[in-house]
PDB file of C-alpha atoms in Angstrom:
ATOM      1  CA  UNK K 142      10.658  27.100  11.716  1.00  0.00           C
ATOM      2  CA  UNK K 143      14.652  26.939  11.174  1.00  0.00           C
ATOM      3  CA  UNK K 144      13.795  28.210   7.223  1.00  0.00           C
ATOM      4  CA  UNK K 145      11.062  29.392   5.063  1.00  0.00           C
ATOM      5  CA  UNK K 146      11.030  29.846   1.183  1.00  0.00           C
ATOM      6  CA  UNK K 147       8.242  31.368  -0.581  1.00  0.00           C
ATOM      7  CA  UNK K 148       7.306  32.578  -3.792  1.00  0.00           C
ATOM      8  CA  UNK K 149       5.336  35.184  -3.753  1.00  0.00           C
ATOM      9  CA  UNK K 150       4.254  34.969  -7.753  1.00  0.00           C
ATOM     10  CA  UNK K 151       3.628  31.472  -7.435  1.00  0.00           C
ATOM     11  CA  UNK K 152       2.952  30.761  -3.903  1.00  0.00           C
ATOM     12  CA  UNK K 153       5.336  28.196  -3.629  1.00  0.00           C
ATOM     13  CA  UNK K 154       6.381  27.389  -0.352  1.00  0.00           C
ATOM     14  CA  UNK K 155       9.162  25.197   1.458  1.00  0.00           C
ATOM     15  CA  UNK K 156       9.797  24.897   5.143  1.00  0.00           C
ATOM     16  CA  UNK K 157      12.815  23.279   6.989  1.00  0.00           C
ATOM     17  CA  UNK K 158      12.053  22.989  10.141  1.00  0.00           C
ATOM     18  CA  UNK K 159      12.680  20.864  14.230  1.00  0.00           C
ATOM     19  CA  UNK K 160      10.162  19.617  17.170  1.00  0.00           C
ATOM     20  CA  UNK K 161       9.157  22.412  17.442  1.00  0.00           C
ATOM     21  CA  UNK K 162       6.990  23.021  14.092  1.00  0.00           C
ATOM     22  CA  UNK K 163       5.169  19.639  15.512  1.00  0.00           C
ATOM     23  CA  UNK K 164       3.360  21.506  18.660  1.00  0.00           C
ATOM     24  CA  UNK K 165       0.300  22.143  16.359  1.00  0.00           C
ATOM     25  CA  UNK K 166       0.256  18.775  15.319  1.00  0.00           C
ATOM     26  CA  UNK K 167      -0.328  17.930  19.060  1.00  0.00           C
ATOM     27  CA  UNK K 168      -3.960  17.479  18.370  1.00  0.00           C
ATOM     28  CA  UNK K 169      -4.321  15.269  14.724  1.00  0.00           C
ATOM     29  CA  UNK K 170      -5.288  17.414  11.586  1.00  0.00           C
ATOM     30  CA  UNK K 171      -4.057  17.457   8.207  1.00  0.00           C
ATOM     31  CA  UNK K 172      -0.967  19.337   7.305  1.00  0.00           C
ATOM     32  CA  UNK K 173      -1.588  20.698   3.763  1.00  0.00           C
ATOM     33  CA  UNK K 174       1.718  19.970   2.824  1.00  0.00           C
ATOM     34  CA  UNK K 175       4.019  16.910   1.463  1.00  0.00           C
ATOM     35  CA  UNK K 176       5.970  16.068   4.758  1.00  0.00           C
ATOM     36  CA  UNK K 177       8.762  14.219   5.266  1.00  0.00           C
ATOM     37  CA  UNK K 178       9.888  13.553   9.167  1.00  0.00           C
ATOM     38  CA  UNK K 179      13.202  12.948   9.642  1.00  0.00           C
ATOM     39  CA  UNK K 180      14.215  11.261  12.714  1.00  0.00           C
ATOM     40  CA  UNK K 181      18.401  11.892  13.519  1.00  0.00           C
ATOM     41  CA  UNK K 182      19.103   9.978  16.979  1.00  0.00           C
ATOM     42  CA  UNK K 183      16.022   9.535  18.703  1.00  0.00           C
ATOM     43  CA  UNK K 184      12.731   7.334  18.189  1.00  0.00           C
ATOM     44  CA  UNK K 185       9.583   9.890  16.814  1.00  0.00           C
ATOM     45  CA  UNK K 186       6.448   8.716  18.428  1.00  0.00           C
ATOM     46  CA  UNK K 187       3.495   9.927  15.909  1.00  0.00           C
ATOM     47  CA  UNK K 188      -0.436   8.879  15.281  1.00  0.00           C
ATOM     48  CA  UNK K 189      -1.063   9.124  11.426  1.00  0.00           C
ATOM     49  CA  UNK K 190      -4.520   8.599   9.681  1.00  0.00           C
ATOM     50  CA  UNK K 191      -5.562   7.466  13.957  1.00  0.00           C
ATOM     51  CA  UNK K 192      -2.774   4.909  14.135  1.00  0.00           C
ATOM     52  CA  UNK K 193       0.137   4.764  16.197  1.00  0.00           C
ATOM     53  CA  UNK K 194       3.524   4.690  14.472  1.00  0.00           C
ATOM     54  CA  UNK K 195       7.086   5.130  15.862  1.00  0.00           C
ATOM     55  CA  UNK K 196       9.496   6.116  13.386  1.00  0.00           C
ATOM     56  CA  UNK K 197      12.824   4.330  14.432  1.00  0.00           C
ATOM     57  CA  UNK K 198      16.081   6.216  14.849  1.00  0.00           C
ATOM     58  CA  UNK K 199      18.116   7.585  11.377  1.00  0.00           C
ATOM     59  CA  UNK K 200      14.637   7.140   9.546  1.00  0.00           C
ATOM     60  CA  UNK K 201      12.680   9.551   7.477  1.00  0.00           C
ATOM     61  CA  UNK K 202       8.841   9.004   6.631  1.00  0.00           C
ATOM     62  CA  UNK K 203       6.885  10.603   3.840  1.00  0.00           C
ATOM     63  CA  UNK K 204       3.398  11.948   4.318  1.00  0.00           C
ATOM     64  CA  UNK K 205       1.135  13.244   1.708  1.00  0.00           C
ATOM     65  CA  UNK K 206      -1.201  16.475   2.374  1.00  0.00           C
ATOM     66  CA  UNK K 207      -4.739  14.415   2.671  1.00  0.00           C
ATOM     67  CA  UNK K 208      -3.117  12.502   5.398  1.00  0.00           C
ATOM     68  CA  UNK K 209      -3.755  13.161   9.241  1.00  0.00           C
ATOM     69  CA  UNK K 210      -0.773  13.687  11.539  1.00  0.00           C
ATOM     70  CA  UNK K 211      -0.618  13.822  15.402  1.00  0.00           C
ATOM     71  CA  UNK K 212       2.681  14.421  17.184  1.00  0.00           C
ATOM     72  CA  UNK K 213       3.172  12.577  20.253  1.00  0.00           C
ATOM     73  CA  UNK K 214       6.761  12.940  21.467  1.00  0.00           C
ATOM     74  CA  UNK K 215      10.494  12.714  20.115  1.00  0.00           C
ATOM     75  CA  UNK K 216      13.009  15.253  19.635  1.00  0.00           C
ATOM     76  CA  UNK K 217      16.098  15.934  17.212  1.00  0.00           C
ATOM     77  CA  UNK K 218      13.837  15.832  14.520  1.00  0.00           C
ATOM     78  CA  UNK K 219      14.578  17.393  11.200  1.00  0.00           C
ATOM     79  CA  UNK K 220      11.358  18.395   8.928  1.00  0.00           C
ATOM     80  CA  UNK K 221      10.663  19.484   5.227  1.00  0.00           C
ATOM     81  CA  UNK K 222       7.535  20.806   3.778  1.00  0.00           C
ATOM     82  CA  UNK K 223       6.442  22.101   0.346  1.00  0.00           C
ATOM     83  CA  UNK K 224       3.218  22.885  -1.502  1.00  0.00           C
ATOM     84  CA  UNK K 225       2.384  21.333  -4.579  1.00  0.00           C
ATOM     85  CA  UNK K 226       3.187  25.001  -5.811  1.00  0.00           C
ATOM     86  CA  UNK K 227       6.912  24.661  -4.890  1.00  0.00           C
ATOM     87  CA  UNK K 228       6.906  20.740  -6.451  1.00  0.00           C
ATOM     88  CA  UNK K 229       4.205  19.462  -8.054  1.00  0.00           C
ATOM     89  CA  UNK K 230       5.208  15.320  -7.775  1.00  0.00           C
ATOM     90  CA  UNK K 231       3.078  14.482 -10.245  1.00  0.00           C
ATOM     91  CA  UNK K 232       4.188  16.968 -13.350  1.00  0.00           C
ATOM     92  CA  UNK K 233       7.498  16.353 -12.408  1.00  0.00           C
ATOM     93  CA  UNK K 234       6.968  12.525 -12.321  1.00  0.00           C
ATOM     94  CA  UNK K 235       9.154  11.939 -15.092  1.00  0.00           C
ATOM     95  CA  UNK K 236      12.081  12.782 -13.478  1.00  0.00           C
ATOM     96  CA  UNK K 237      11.330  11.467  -9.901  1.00  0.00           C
ATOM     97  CA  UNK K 238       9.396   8.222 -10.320  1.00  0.00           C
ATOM     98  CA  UNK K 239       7.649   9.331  -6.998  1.00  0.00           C
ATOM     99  CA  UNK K 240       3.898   9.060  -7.535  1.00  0.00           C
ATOM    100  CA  UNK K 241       2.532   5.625  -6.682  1.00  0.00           C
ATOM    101  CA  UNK K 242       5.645   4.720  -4.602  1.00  0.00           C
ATOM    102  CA  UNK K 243       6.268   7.374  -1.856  1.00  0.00           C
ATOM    103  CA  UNK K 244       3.588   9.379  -2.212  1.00  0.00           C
ATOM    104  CA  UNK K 245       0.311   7.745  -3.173  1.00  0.00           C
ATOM    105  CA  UNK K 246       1.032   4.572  -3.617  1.00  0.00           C
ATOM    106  CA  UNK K 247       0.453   1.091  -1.961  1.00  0.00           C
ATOM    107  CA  UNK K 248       2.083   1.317   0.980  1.00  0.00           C
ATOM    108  CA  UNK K 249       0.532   3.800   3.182  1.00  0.00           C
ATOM    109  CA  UNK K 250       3.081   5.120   5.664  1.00  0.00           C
ATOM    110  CA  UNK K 251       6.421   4.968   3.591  1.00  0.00           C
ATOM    111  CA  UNK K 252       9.298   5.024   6.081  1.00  0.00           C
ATOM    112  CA  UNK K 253      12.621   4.717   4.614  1.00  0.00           C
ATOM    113  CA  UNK K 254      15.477   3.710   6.740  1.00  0.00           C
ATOM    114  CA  UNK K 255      19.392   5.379   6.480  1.00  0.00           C
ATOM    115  CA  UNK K 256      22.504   3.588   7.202  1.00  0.00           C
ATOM    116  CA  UNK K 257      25.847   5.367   7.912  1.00  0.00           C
ATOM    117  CA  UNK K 258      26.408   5.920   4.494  1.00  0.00           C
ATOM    118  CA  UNK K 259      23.365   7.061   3.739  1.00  0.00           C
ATOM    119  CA  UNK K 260      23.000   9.367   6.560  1.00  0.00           C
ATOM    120  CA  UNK K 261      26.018  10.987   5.641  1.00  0.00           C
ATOM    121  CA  UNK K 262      24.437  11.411   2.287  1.00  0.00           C
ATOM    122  CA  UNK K 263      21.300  13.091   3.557  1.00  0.00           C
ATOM    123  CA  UNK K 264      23.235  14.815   5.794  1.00  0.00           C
ATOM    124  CA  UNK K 265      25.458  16.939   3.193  1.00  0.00           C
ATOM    125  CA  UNK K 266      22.605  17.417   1.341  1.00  0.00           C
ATOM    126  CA  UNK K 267      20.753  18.810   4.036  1.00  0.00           C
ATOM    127  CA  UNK K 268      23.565  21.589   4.527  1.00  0.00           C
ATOM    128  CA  UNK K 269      23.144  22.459   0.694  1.00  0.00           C
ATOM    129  CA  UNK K 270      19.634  23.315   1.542  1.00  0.00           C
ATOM    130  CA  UNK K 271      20.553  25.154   4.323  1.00  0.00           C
ATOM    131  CA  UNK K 272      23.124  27.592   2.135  1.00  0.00           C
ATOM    132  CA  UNK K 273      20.634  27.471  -0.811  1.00  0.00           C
ATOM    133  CA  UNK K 274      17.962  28.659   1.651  1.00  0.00           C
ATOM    134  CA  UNK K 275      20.477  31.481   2.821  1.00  0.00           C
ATOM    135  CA  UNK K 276      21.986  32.673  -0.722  1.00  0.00           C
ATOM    136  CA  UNK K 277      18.650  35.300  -1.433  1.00  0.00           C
ATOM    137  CA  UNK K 278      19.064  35.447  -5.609  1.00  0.00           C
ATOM    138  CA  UNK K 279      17.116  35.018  -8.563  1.00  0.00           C
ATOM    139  CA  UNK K 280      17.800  31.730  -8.881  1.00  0.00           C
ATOM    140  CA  UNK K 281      17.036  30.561  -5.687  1.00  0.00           C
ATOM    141  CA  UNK K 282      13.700  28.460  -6.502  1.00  0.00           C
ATOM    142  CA  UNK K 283      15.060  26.700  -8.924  1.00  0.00           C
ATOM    143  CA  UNK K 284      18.149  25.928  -6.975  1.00  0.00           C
ATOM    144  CA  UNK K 285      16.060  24.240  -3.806  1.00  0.00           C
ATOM    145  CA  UNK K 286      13.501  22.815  -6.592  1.00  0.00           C
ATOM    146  CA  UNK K 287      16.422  21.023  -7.545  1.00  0.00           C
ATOM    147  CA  UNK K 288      17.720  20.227  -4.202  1.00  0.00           C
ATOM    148  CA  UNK K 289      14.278  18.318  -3.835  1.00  0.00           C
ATOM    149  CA  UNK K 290      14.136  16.341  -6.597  1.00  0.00           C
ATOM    150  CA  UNK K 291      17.462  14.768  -5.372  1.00  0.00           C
ATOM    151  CA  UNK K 292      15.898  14.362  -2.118  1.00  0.00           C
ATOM    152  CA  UNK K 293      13.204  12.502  -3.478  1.00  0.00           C
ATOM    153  CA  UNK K 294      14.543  10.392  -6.123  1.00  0.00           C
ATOM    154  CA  UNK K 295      17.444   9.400  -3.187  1.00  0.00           C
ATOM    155  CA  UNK K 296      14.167   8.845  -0.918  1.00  0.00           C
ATOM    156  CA  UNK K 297      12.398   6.651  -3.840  1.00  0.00           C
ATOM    157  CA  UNK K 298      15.381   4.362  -4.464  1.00  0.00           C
ATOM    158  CA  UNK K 299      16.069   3.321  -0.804  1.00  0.00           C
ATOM    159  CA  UNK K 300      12.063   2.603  -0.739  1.00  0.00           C
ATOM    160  CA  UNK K 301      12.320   0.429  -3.501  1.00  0.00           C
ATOM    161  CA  UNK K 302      14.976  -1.567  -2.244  1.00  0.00           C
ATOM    162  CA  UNK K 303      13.309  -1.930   0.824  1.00  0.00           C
ATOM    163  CA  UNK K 304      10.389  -3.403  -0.835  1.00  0.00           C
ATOM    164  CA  UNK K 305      12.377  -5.467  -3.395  1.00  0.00           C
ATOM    165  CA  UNK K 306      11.178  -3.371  -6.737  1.00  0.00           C
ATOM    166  CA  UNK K 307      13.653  -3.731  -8.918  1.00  0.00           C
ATOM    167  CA  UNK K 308      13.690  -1.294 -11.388  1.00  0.00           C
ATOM    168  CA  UNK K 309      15.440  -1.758 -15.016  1.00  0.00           C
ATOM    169  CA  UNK K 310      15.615   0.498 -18.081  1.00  0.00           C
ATOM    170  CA  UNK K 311      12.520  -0.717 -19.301  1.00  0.00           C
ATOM    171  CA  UNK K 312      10.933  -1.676 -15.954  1.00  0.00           C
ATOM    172  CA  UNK K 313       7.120  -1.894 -17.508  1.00  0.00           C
ATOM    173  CA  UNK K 314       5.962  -3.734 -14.379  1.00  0.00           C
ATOM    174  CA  UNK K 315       7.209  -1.038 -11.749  1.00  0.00           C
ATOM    175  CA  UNK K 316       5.328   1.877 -13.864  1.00  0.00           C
ATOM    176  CA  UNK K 317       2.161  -0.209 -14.306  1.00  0.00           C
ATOM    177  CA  UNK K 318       2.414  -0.627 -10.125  1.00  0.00           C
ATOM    178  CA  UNK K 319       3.063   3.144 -10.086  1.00  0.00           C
ATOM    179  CA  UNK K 320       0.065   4.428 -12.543  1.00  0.00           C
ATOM    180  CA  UNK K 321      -2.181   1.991 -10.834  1.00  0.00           C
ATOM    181  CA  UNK K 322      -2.057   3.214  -7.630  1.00  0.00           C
ATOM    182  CA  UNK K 323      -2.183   6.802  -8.715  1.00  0.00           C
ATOM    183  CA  UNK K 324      -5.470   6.184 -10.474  1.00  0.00           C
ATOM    184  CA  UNK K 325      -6.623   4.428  -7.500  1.00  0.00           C
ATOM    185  CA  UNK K 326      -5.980   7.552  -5.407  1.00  0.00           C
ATOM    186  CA  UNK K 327      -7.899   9.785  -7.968  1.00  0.00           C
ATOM    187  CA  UNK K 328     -10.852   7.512  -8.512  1.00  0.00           C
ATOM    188  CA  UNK K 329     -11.726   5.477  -6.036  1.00  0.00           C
ATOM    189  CA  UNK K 330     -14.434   7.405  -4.672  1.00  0.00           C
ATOM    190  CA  UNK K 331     -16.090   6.837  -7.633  1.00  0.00           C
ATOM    191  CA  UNK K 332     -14.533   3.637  -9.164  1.00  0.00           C
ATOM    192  CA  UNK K 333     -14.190   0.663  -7.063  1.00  0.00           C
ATOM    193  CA  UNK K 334     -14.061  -2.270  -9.679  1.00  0.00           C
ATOM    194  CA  UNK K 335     -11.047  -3.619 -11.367  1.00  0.00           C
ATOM    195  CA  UNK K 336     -11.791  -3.445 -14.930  1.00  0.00           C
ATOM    196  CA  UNK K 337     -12.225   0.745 -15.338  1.00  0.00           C
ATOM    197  CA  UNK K 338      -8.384   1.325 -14.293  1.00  0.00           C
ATOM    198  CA  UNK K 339      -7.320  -1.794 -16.534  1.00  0.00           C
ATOM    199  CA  UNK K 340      -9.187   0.068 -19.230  1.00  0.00           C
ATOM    200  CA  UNK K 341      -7.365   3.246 -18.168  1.00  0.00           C
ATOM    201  CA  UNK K 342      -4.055   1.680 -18.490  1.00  0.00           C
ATOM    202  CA  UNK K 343      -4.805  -0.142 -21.507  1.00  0.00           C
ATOM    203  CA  UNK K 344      -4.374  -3.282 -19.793  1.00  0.00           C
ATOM    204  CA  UNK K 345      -7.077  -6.512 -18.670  1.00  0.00           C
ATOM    205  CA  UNK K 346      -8.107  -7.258 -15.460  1.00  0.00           C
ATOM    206  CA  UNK K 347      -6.316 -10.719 -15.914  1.00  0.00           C
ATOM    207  CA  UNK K 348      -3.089  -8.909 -16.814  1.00  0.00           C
ATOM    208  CA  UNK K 349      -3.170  -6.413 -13.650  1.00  0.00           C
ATOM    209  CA  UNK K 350      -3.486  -9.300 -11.656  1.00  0.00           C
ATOM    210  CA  UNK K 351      -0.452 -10.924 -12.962  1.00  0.00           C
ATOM    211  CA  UNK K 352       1.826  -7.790 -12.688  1.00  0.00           C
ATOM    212  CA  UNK K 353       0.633  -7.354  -9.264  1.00  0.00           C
ATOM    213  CA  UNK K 354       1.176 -11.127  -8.174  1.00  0.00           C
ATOM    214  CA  UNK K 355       4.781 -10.854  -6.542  1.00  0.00           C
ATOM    215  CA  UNK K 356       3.195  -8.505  -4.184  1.00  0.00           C
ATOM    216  CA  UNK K 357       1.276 -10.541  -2.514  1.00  0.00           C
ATOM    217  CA  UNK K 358      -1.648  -7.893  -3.146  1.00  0.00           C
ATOM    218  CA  UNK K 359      -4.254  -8.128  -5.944  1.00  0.00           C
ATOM    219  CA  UNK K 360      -5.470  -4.548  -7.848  1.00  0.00           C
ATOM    220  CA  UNK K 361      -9.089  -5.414  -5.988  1.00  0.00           C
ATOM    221  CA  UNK K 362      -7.388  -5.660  -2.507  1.00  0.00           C
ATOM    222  CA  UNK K 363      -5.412  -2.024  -2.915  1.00  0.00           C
ATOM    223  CA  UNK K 364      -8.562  -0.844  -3.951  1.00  0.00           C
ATOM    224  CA  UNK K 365     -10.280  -1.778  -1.292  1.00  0.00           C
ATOM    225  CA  UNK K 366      -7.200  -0.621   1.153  1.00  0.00           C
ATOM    226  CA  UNK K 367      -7.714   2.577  -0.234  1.00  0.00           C
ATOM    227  CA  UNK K 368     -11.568   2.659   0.473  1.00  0.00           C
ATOM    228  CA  UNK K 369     -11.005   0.804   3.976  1.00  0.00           C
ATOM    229  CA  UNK K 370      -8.639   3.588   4.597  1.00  0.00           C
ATOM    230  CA  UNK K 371     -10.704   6.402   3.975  1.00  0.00           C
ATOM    231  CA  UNK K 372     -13.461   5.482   5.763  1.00  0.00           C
ATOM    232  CA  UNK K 373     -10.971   5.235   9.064  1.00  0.00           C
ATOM    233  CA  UNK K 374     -10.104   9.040   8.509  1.00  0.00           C
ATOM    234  CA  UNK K 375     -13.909   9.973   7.808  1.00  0.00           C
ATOM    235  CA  UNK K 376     -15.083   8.048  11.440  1.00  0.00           C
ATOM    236  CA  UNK K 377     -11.823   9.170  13.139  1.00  0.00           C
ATOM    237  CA  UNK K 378     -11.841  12.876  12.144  1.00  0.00           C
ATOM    238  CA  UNK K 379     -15.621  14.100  11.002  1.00  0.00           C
ATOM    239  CA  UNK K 380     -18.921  13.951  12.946  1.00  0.00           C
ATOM    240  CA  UNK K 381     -20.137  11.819   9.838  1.00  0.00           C
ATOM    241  CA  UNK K 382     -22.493   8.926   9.949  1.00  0.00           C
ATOM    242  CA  UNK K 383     -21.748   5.475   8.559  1.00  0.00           C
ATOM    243  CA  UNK K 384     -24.325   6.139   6.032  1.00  0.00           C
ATOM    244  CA  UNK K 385     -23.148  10.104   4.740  1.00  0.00           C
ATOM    245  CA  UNK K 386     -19.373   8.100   4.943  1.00  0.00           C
ATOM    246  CA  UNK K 387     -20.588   5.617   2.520  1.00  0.00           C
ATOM    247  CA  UNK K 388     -22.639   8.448   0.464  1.00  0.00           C
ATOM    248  CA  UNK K 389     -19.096  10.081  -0.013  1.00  0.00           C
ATOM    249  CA  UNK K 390     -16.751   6.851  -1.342  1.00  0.00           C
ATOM    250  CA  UNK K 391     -19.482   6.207  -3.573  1.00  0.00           C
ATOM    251  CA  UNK K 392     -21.885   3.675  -2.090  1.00  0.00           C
ATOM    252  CA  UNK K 393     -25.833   3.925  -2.963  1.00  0.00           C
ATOM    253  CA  UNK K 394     -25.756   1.472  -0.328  1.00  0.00           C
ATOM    254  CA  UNK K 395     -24.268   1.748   3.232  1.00  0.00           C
ATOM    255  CA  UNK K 396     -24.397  -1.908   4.105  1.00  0.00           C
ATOM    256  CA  UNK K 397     -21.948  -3.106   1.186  1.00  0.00           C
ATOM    257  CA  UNK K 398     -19.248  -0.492   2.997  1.00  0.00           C
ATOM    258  CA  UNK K 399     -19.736  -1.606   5.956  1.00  0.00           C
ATOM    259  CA  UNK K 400     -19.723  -5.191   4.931  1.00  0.00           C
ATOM    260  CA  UNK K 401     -16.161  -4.353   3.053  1.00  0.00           C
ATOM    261  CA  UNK K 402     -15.256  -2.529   6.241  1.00  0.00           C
ATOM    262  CA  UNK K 403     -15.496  -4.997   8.335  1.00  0.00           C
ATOM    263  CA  UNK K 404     -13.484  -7.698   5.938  1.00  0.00           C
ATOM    264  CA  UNK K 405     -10.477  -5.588   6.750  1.00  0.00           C
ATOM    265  CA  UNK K 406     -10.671  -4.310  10.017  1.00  0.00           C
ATOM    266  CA  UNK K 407     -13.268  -6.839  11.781  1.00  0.00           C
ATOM    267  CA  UNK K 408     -15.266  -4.361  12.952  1.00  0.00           C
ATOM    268  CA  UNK K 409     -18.445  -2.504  11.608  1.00  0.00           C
ATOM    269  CA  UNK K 410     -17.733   1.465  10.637  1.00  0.00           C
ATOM    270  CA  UNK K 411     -19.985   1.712  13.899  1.00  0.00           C
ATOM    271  CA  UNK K 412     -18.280  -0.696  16.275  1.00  0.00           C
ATOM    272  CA  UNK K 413     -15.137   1.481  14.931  1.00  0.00           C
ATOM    273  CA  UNK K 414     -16.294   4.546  16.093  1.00  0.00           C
ATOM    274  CA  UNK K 415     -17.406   3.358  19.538  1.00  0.00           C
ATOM    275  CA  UNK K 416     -13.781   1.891  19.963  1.00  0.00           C
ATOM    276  CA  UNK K 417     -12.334   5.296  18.828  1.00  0.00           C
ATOM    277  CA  UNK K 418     -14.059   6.632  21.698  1.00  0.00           C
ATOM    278  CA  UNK K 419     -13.258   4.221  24.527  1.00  0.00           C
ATOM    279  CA  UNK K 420      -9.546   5.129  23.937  1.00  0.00           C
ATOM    280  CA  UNK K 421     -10.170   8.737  23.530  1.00  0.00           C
TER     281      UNK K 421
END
């Protein structure tokens, strides 16, 4: 670790660190933290939620604390890390526009790419952490609190542009995208139909639909990503049966997962888990 920040009152933590803090990540567990991997010259070769991923030169990629991380190789790699205690993305929403775009939202591994000018960007605000991290006052917290928030909003922009959101004043469409795939990620254990988050957003299934049609994804298929993608973690990282899996994302019967499961991935939750295997 290059520097730590914590709280003591509040528990609050926030790490900068290299390579290095990757060597427990060697075998794939959950980090507990928000992440963001940030690689400077070289390639960053990486398995997240059991799926190999290379994160491309003067690129940075944002992982949520649920999801699984294994570090494979790749150096020159700058890393951040906070608790929700330290920034809580979703209270501070309002002035980040985070939730349901970077973290939580419909894209699942959220890799945003730098040019020059960018990376000059990042850069000088990566020394700012640095001397905030080293100035030891009372004022401190808020100081690198603040320091994030730039990171992120800077982080959220470039995403959007990468995936064509356009955002405007009034940009109704990009919030609706945003609160949707929040609720998603708090409900859809439990919820797996359209019409109880069009309720929650005040909206009809019809007019989710329409919002979501420029994205060539409908509000049923992110569900189901979501629910597809869980299930992968639960066979890749517990010693729980098809059936318990199913019993946990809120199936009274196994069959209609593993009939869902296999749409997506064309494989049965159990033909997944022998493949897992044969490359293990």
């Amino acid at each position: 670790m290059i520097h730590a920040f914590k709280e003591f009152s509040t528990n609050a933590i926030f790490n900068i660190g290299n390579e290095t803090d990757l060597i427990p990540f060697k075998k794939a567990k959950q980090s507990e933290f928000y992440t963001f991997i940030w690689a400077k010259s070289e390639a960053v070769d990486l398995i997240i939620d059991s799926v190999p991923f290379t994160v491309q030169p003067h690129s940075i990629l944002a992982l949520t604390p649920i999801q699984y991380l294994q570090y494979i190789n790749g150096s020159n790699i700058t890393i951040y890390q906070f608790n929700q205690e330290f920034y809580c993305v979703k209270d501070h929403d309002e002035e980040v526009s985070c939730v349901g775009i970077l973290f939580f939202g419909n894209i699942n591994i959220p890799i945003i790419h730098l040019d020059q000018t960018e990376q000059n960007k990042f850069e000088t605000l990566h020394e700012v952490f640095i001397d905030e991290l080293e100035t030891k006052d009372n004022i401190q917290a808020e100081m690198l609190r603040m320091l994030m928030a730039r990171f992120i909003i800077k982080s959220t922009r470039l995403l959007k542009a990468k995936e064509g959101i356009i955002e405007t004043p009034k940009s109704s469409k990009v919030d609706l995208l945003r609160e949707f795939n929040y609720l998603v990620e708090q409900h859809f254990k439990t919820e797996h139909g359209v019409a109880f988050y069009a309720d929650k957003l005040f909206r009809s299934p019809k007019t989710l639909s329409n919002n979501f049609a420029k994205l060539n994804r409908s509000p049923l298929q992110i569900i189901h990503e979501r629910i597809v993608l869980e299930t992968q973690r639960l066979l890749s990282y517990t010693n729980k049966t098809a059936k318990e899996i199913a019993y946990d994302i809120g199936f009274d019967d196994a069959s209609h997962l593993s009939r869902l499961f296999k749409k997506h991935t064309s494989l049965s939750p159990s033909e997944y888990k022998k493949r897992l295997k044969t490359l293990s």
